[in-house]
Amino acid sequence: MVWVESAPRAWREGTRRYRLIGGKCPSCGGLVYPHRQVCPYCGREGLEAVALPRRGRVVTYAVVRNPPRGFEGREPYVIAVVELEGGARVLAQLTDVRPEDVRVGMEVEAVFRRYREQSPSGVIEYGVKFRPAI
Amino acid sequence: MAGRVYIVGAGATKVGEHWDRSLRELAVEALLSAVKDAGIDKRDVEALYVGNMMSGMLQGQEHLGALVATWAGIPGAAACKIEAACGSGGVAVHQAYLAVASGLYDCVAVVGVEKMTDALPSDASAALATAEDQEYVVFTGATFVSLNALLYRLYLDRYGVKQEKVAAFPVHCHKMAVNNPYAQFRRAVTLEEVMASPLVADPLRLLECAPIGDGAAALILCSERYLKRNPRDELVEVAGTAVATDVLSAHERRDPLAVAALRRAVEAATRRAGVEVADIDVLEVHDAFSILGVLSLEARGEGWRLVEEGQLEPGGKIPTNTMGGLKARGHPVGATGVYQVFDLVVQLRGEAGANQVEGAELGMAQNFGGVASTVAVNVLRRAR
Amino acid sequence: MKFTATVGVAGYGAYVPAFRIKGEEISRVWGDAAPVREKSVPGPDEDSLTMAYEAAREALEMAGVRPEEVGAVLVGSESPPYAVKPSATVVAEALGVTPRVVAADLEFACRAGTTAMILVAGLVASGAIRHGLAIGADNAQARPGDELDYTAGAGAAAFLLSGDRSRLLAVLEHAYSFVTDTPDFWRREGESFPRHAHRFTGEPAYFRHVVSAARGLMEEAGLKPSDFDYVVFHQPNVRFPLRAAQLLGFREEQVKLGLLAGEIGNTYAAASLIGLARVLDHAKPGQRILVVSFGSGAGSDAISLVTTEVVGSRKSSLERLLARRAYVDYALYAKQKALLRVA
Ligand SMILES: [Zn+2]
């Protein structure tokens, strides 16, 4: 269960989550995920929406053993900061890998996976996770 | 030019599992204890700032300003809740300072309160995670603990530091808390115990994480004008205060280990206080996790050395978390920033007993909201 | 059926999850002999929709077609994550082919993937759309300990069908469907697991429909078993497709390349299509392939294809997916298939 079930929230973020849509700053060149109105680094408005590269490397990771609401029964699982080719950093789950096999620097690629159910009868939320590159 | 602001009263409850006391009762207990300590009439309190993070989620209760004012018997006060995640308490102190320094109010109360044990651990965990971006961070299944674990691994990996060096931080805190009657854990732990405790979010182990607990701490702040009418001996001045934010999610920061908001807030608070960091006699850092404690000491992979050398103890180079810190005094989230100031007041008044830092004149409290996304720094000076 | 205009496969993709469970491990728990050596097991975050997406993205990339040029997305599956709410919309949105697209789900047990192919081919051949995606994907469910528990696998395959001759890796020649009302396997609304009629699923169901569809196609097209280089049958196990081949007069060598049930189990709507992807990965120009699906309820589609001179120039990731195998025991299998109640 999430705090507040909301179909509009899942719907609104869908495209950015499904297609890894980031924002590129025309001023400082900063790349952020997800796409947003304003560059967090230089304050420039009007970031360009770009589909980010689907491959990258693990910068750091952690193993979640006490999951929050919505992720019960999935533990243990791995969350990681992935630096994509081009430099955008994405926080995402790693998948298809055992926690003990994850390494900093590991090459990973994007896949489309289920993240959580808002409730057992609620909306299913999907998004990009990363698996060891094959 | 801002007027001078003094802390004339401080009170707190012990941090712990207060099964029999509600959020409002804890807040009232701390507030009345601070009023009593100040020796003032509580009806003098013109404004009340309640630092709290999770009442809306864990108690289904918002509107804490009016609620606490009512239960404390001061309805009529200008009252509101201040929320900045785990930094709520420190930011509430900052706001209370502004209220007095502006000249608008002469006597103001701050209460930090959190009641975490009403909820299941998984719900408390979900509530803590609301400090982060719900749509792109919490959405991934990240817990607040795991986000700190990400920093931890990055630190160990970048600087080639052994985990034991960082895990020594909680050992120090537990040692300090033994002499603090308000502490949640008045029990020493060994490094071996820390390293043998269960993994919560690898690499973070259970004894490297501040516990879940309930508690409230309160302060009475007043102006010079008010002080002249109600003089008292043991005086502490809020010499400087600052709040700074960083890019909300650490992974989006240019350097996630830089703790930029801390640097910014420390710089501003010391400048306003007219002091140097080196002048600080006693320090409170936000050790919600061992790694945050070490990162706060300085961020170039060397902070752990101060722990190893015993420099954080009274008599050391920089006495830190001398009453146990978040780890052992306890971390009732929205109350923590007020507890830190409470602990400094105890030190600056010379009331810290076995843990007293001799001749302490200047104290600094660093309170984080999120993964150092908000940092409130309050600099206190013993006043005569 | 014969398509009046050129239509064929411009790209294809296959998906098999990373996890496997050995037949002997299932036997250890439930005691019967396993009809497959091992079978594929989805990760805890996979469902038919996510697998459909992975296969479809590969097909799209292989074809070199821009998402907005895709005019149809049909997802054939008997295990959609929602009882009501299409998988095709999520797949289409994630691929970036929305909103100007014919998108829908098809359900016909294990046959829906090939039926999606015939329908999309019809849209392309009619000129209604230029390119379309046909997907078969399943995360097959089975009651623990049931016969099906030994074989129910997970996987997906997708075919980007196009009328642009220069893009085609294989051209669709003929199709033939054979459908009757035969209750050999079903799942009622609200039930977690399907039921089946044991030996009734064999002769009157699988064999009758598979053999009839294959014979029908060959008769209509004037072809005989020896005209084909490869034949792929729906594969609920290893034995059935080999027996069907024998009944129709195909040699074992024609069947083997596209027969994966022994390694990945029965991937339902994806089964014959993953077999076809395997064959296309290895086929040479000018070869003829017969695909025959079977879906309970019941029906079979037979489709014949001839490879073009560019077949093999682009391959799917199937061999790499088949090579990556993380074995799980029955306990992890139960956890990943959500057979354990935790909340
Ligand atoms: Zn910028």
Coordinates of C-alpha atoms in Angstrom, one line a residue, chain B residues 12-379:
Chain B
A12 CA 12.8 18.0 27.7
T13 CA 11.4 14.5 28.2
K14 CA 13.6 11.4 28.3
V15 CA 13.7 10.0 24.8
G16 CA 12.2 6.5 24.6
E17 CA 9.2 4.4 24.0
H18 CA 6.5 6.4 25.8
W19 CA 3.6 4.0 25.4
D20 CA 1.5 5.8 27.9
R21 CA 2.0 9.3 26.7
S22 CA 0.6 11.0 23.5
L23 CA 2.3 13.4 21.2
R24 CA 0.5 16.3 22.7
E25 CA 1.3 15.2 26.3
L26 CA 5.0 14.9 25.5
A27 CA 5.0 18.4 23.9
V28 CA 3.2 19.9 26.9
E29 CA 5.5 18.2 29.4
A30 CA 8.6 19.6 27.6
L31 CA 7.1 23.0 27.2
L32 CA 6.0 23.4 30.8
S33 CA 9.4 22.1 31.9
A34 CA 11.1 24.9 29.8
V35 CA 8.7 27.5 31.2
K36 CA 9.4 26.4 34.7
D37 CA 13.2 26.4 34.0
A38 CA 12.8 30.0 32.7
G39 CA 10.9 31.0 35.8
I40 CA 8.4 32.9 33.7
D41 CA 4.6 33.1 33.5
K42 CA 3.6 30.9 30.5
R43 CA 1.1 33.5 29.5
D44 CA 4.1 35.7 28.5
V45 CA 4.6 33.3 25.5
E46 CA 3.5 35.3 22.5
A47 CA 4.4 32.8 19.8
L48 CA 4.9 29.0 19.7
Y49 CA 6.7 27.1 17.0
V50 CA 6.2 23.3 17.0
G51 CA 9.0 21.4 15.2
N52 CA 7.5 18.1 14.0
M53 CA 7.7 16.0 10.9
M54 CA 5.3 13.1 11.0
S55 CA 2.2 13.8 13.1
G56 CA 0.1 14.0 10.0
M57 CA 1.1 10.5 9.0
L58 CA 1.6 8.7 12.2
Q59 CA -1.1 10.3 14.3
G60 CA -3.3 11.6 11.5
Q61 CA -2.9 14.9 13.3
E62 CA -1.9 18.2 11.9
H63 CA -2.5 21.8 13.2
L64 CA 0.0 21.2 16.0
G65 CA 0.3 24.9 16.7
A66 CA -3.2 25.4 18.0
L67 CA -3.3 21.9 19.5
V68 CA -0.2 22.3 21.6
A69 CA -1.0 25.9 22.5
T70 CA -4.4 24.7 23.7
W71 CA -3.1 21.7 25.7
A72 CA -0.3 23.9 27.2
G73 CA -2.8 26.4 28.4
I74 CA -1.6 29.3 26.1
P75 CA -4.4 29.5 23.5
G76 CA -4.1 32.8 21.8
A77 CA -0.4 32.5 21.1
A78 CA 0.7 32.8 17.5
A79 CA 1.4 29.2 16.9
C80 CA 2.2 26.9 14.0
K81 CA 4.0 23.7 13.0
I82 CA 7.4 24.0 11.3
E83 CA 8.3 21.1 9.1
A84 CA 11.6 20.3 7.4
A85 CA 11.8 16.6 7.8
C86 CA 14.4 15.5 10.4
G87 CA 15.5 19.1 10.4
S88 CA 12.1 20.4 11.7
G89 CA 13.4 21.1 15.2
G90 CA 16.5 23.0 14.1
V91 CA 14.5 25.1 11.6
A92 CA 11.9 25.8 14.3
V93 CA 14.6 27.2 16.5
H94 CA 15.7 29.3 13.6
Q95 CA 12.2 30.6 13.0
A96 CA 11.7 31.4 16.7
Y97 CA 15.0 33.3 16.6
L98 CA 13.7 35.4 13.7
A99 CA 10.5 36.1 15.5
V100 CA 12.3 37.6 18.4
A101 CA 15.2 39.2 16.5
S102 CA 12.8 41.0 14.3
G103 CA 11.5 42.8 17.4
L104 CA 7.9 41.5 16.8
Y105 CA 7.8 39.3 19.8
D106 CA 9.7 39.4 23.1
C107 CA 9.0 35.9 24.4
V108 CA 8.7 32.8 22.2
A109 CA 8.5 29.1 22.8
V110 CA 9.9 26.3 20.6
V111 CA 8.8 22.7 21.0
G112 CA 10.2 19.9 19.0
V113 CA 8.1 16.7 19.3
E114 CA 7.8 13.4 17.6
K115 CA 5.8 10.3 18.6
M116 CA 7.1 7.4 16.5
T117 CA 6.1 4.4 18.4
D118 CA 2.3 4.8 17.7
A119 CA 3.1 3.2 14.3
L120 CA 4.4 -0.1 13.0
P121 CA 8.1 0.2 12.0
S122 CA 7.2 -0.2 8.4
D123 CA 4.8 2.7 8.6
A124 CA 7.4 4.8 10.5
S125 CA 9.8 3.9 7.8
A126 CA 7.4 5.0 5.0
A127 CA 6.8 8.2 6.9
L128 CA 10.5 9.0 7.2
A129 CA 10.8 8.4 3.5
T130 CA 8.5 11.3 2.8
A131 CA 11.6 13.5 3.4
E132 CA 12.6 12.4 -0.1
D133 CA 11.1 12.7 -3.6
Q134 CA 8.1 10.5 -3.7
E135 CA 7.8 10.1 -7.4
Y136 CA 11.4 9.3 -8.3
V137 CA 13.2 8.1 -5.2
V138 CA 10.6 6.6 -2.8
F139 CA 9.0 5.1 -5.9
T140 CA 12.0 2.9 -6.4
G141 CA 11.5 1.2 -3.1
A142 CA 14.3 3.2 -1.4
T143 CA 14.0 3.6 2.3
F144 CA 15.5 6.6 4.1
V145 CA 18.1 4.2 5.6
S146 CA 19.0 2.9 2.2
L147 CA 19.6 6.4 0.8
N148 CA 22.1 7.0 3.6
A149 CA 23.6 3.6 2.8
L150 CA 24.2 4.8 -0.8
L151 CA 26.3 7.6 0.6
Y152 CA 28.1 5.3 3.0
R153 CA 29.2 2.9 0.3
L154 CA 30.3 5.8 -1.9
Y155 CA 32.4 7.2 1.0
L156 CA 34.0 3.8 1.8
D157 CA 34.7 3.2 -1.9
R158 CA 36.1 6.7 -2.7
Y159 CA 38.3 7.0 0.3
G160 CA 39.2 3.4 0.8
V161 CA 38.2 3.6 4.4
K162 CA 37.3 0.5 6.4
Q163 CA 33.7 0.3 7.7
E164 CA 35.0 -0.2 11.2
K165 CA 36.4 3.3 11.2
V166 CA 33.0 4.9 10.5
A167 CA 31.2 2.4 12.7
A168 CA 33.2 3.7 15.7
F169 CA 31.0 6.8 15.7
P170 CA 28.1 5.2 17.5
V171 CA 30.4 3.6 20.0
H172 CA 31.5 7.1 21.0
C173 CA 27.8 8.3 21.2
H174 CA 26.8 5.4 23.4
K175 CA 29.7 6.1 25.7
M176 CA 28.5 9.7 26.1
A177 CA 24.9 8.8 26.7
V178 CA 25.6 6.7 29.8
N179 CA 25.7 9.9 31.8
N180 CA 22.7 11.5 30.2
P181 CA 19.4 11.0 32.1
Y182 CA 17.4 12.0 29.0
A183 CA 19.1 9.5 26.8
Q184 CA 17.2 6.6 25.1
F185 CA 20.2 4.2 25.5
R186 CA 22.3 4.7 28.6
R187 CA 24.4 1.8 27.7
A188 CA 27.9 1.5 26.1
V189 CA 28.4 -0.6 23.0
T190 CA 31.6 -2.0 21.6
L191 CA 32.7 -1.8 18.0
E192 CA 32.4 -5.6 17.8
E193 CA 28.7 -5.3 18.8
V194 CA 28.1 -2.6 16.1
M195 CA 29.8 -4.7 13.4
A196 CA 27.9 -7.8 14.5
S197 CA 24.5 -6.1 14.5
P198 CA 22.2 -7.1 11.6
L199 CA 22.4 -5.4 8.2
V200 CA 19.5 -3.0 7.8
A201 CA 20.4 -1.6 4.4
D202 CA 23.9 -2.9 3.4
P203 CA 26.4 -1.6 4.3
L204 CA 24.5 0.1 7.2
R205 CA 24.1 -2.1 10.3
L206 CA 21.4 -1.7 12.9
L207 CA 23.7 -0.2 15.6
E208 CA 24.9 2.4 13.1
C209 CA 21.4 3.8 12.8
A210 CA 19.6 6.1 15.3
P211 CA 16.7 4.3 17.0
I212 CA 13.0 5.0 16.7
G213 CA 11.7 6.8 19.8
D214 CA 9.4 9.3 21.2
G215 CA 10.3 12.6 22.8
A216 CA 9.9 16.3 23.1
A217 CA 12.2 19.2 23.9
A218 CA 11.4 22.8 24.4
L219 CA 13.1 26.2 24.7
I220 CA 12.0 29.7 25.7
L221 CA 13.6 32.4 23.7
C222 CA 13.4 36.0 24.6
S223 CA 14.6 39.5 23.7
E224 CA 16.9 41.7 25.7
R225 CA 14.0 43.9 26.6
Y226 CA 12.1 40.9 28.1
L227 CA 15.3 39.8 29.9
K228 CA 15.7 43.2 31.6
R229 CA 12.2 42.7 33.1
N230 CA 12.8 39.1 34.0
P231 CA 16.5 38.7 34.7
R232 CA 18.2 35.4 35.3
D233 CA 21.7 34.1 35.9
E234 CA 22.3 31.1 33.6
L235 CA 22.1 32.7 30.2
V236 CA 22.7 31.4 26.7
E237 CA 22.5 33.5 23.7
V238 CA 21.6 32.4 20.2
A239 CA 24.7 34.0 18.6
G240 CA 24.1 32.9 15.1
T241 CA 21.6 30.8 13.1
A242 CA 21.3 29.7 9.5
V243 CA 19.3 27.3 7.4
A244 CA 20.5 26.1 4.0
T245 CA 19.2 23.6 1.5
D246 CA 20.8 21.4 -1.1
V247 CA 19.5 19.6 -4.2
L248 CA 16.9 17.4 -2.5
S249 CA 18.1 14.0 -3.6
A250 CA 21.8 13.3 -2.9
H251 CA 22.4 11.4 -6.2
E252 CA 21.5 14.6 -8.1
R253 CA 24.2 16.7 -6.4
R254 CA 27.4 17.4 -8.2
D255 CA 29.2 15.6 -5.4
P256 CA 26.9 13.6 -3.2
L257 CA 29.6 13.5 -0.4
A258 CA 30.1 17.3 -0.4
V259 CA 27.4 18.0 2.2
A260 CA 27.2 21.5 0.6
A261 CA 24.2 22.7 2.7
L262 CA 26.1 22.0 5.9
R263 CA 29.1 24.1 4.7
R264 CA 26.8 26.9 3.6
A265 CA 24.8 26.9 6.8
V266 CA 27.9 26.7 9.0
E267 CA 29.5 29.5 7.1
A268 CA 26.5 31.7 7.5
A269 CA 25.8 30.9 11.1
T270 CA 29.4 31.5 12.2
R271 CA 29.6 34.7 10.2
R272 CA 26.4 36.0 11.9
A273 CA 27.8 35.0 15.3
G274 CA 31.1 36.6 14.5
V275 CA 33.1 33.4 15.3
E276 CA 35.3 30.9 13.6
V277 CA 34.5 27.2 13.4
A278 CA 37.8 26.6 15.3
D279 CA 36.3 28.6 18.2
I280 CA 33.5 26.0 18.8
D281 CA 33.9 24.3 22.2
V282 CA 31.1 21.8 21.9
L283 CA 29.4 20.4 18.8
E284 CA 26.2 18.5 18.1
V285 CA 26.2 16.7 14.7
H286 CA 23.3 14.9 13.0
D287 CA 24.4 11.3 13.4
A288 CA 21.1 9.7 12.3
F289 CA 23.5 7.2 10.7
S290 CA 27.2 6.7 11.5
I291 CA 28.2 7.9 8.1
L292 CA 26.4 11.3 8.6
G293 CA 28.2 11.8 11.8
V294 CA 31.6 11.2 10.2
L295 CA 30.7 13.3 7.1
S296 CA 29.7 16.2 9.3
L297 CA 33.1 16.3 11.0
E298 CA 34.5 17.1 7.6
A299 CA 34.1 15.6 4.2
R300 CA 37.5 14.5 2.8
G301 CA 37.6 11.0 4.1
E302 CA 39.4 12.0 7.3
G303 CA 36.5 12.6 9.7
W304 CA 36.7 9.2 11.2
R305 CA 40.2 9.9 12.6
L306 CA 38.8 12.4 15.1
V307 CA 36.6 9.5 16.4
E308 CA 39.5 7.1 16.6
E309 CA 41.8 9.6 18.4
G310 CA 39.1 10.3 21.0
Q311 CA 38.9 14.0 20.0
L312 CA 35.1 14.0 20.3
E313 CA 35.1 13.4 24.0
P314 CA 35.1 16.2 26.6
G315 CA 38.7 17.3 26.8
G316 CA 39.3 16.3 23.2
K317 CA 40.0 18.7 20.3
I318 CA 36.3 19.0 19.4
P319 CA 33.9 17.6 22.0
T320 CA 31.0 16.2 19.9
N321 CA 27.6 14.7 20.8
T322 CA 28.6 14.8 24.4
M323 CA 25.1 13.8 25.6
G324 CA 24.9 10.9 23.2
G325 CA 23.8 12.4 19.9
L326 CA 21.0 11.1 17.7
K327 CA 22.3 7.6 18.1
A328 CA 22.2 7.2 21.8
R329 CA 20.3 10.2 23.2
G330 CA 17.7 9.3 20.6
H331 CA 16.3 10.7 17.5
P332 CA 12.6 11.6 17.8
V333 CA 12.9 13.1 14.3
G334 CA 11.1 16.5 14.4
A335 CA 12.3 17.0 18.0
T336 CA 16.0 16.3 17.4
G337 CA 17.1 19.8 16.4
V338 CA 15.6 21.1 19.7
Y339 CA 17.2 18.3 21.7
Q340 CA 20.6 19.3 20.2
V341 CA 20.1 22.9 21.4
F342 CA 18.9 21.6 24.8
D343 CA 22.0 19.5 25.1
L344 CA 24.2 22.6 24.3
V345 CA 22.4 24.7 26.8
V346 CA 23.1 22.1 29.4
Q347 CA 26.8 22.2 28.5
L348 CA 27.1 26.0 28.3
R349 CA 25.4 26.3 31.7
G350 CA 27.9 23.9 33.1
E351 CA 25.2 21.3 34.0
A352 CA 26.5 18.4 32.1
G353 CA 27.9 16.5 35.1
A354 CA 30.5 13.8 34.2
N355 CA 30.4 14.8 30.5
Q356 CA 30.9 18.5 31.2
V357 CA 33.2 20.3 28.7
E358 CA 35.2 22.5 31.0
G359 CA 34.9 26.2 30.2
A360 CA 32.6 25.7 27.3
E361 CA 31.7 29.1 25.8
L362 CA 30.5 28.3 22.3
G363 CA 28.3 25.5 21.0
M364 CA 27.1 24.6 17.6
A365 CA 24.1 22.3 16.7
Q366 CA 23.8 20.9 13.1
N367 CA 20.5 19.5 12.3
F368 CA 19.7 17.8 8.9
G369 CA 16.5 17.4 7.1
G370 CA 16.6 14.5 4.6
V371 CA 20.0 13.4 3.5
A372 CA 21.4 16.8 4.4
S373 CA 19.0 18.4 2.0
T374 CA 18.1 20.9 4.7
V375 CA 20.6 21.9 7.3
A376 CA 19.9 24.1 10.2
V377 CA 22.9 25.4 12.2
N378 CA 22.4 27.1 15.5
V379 CA 25.4 28.7 17.3

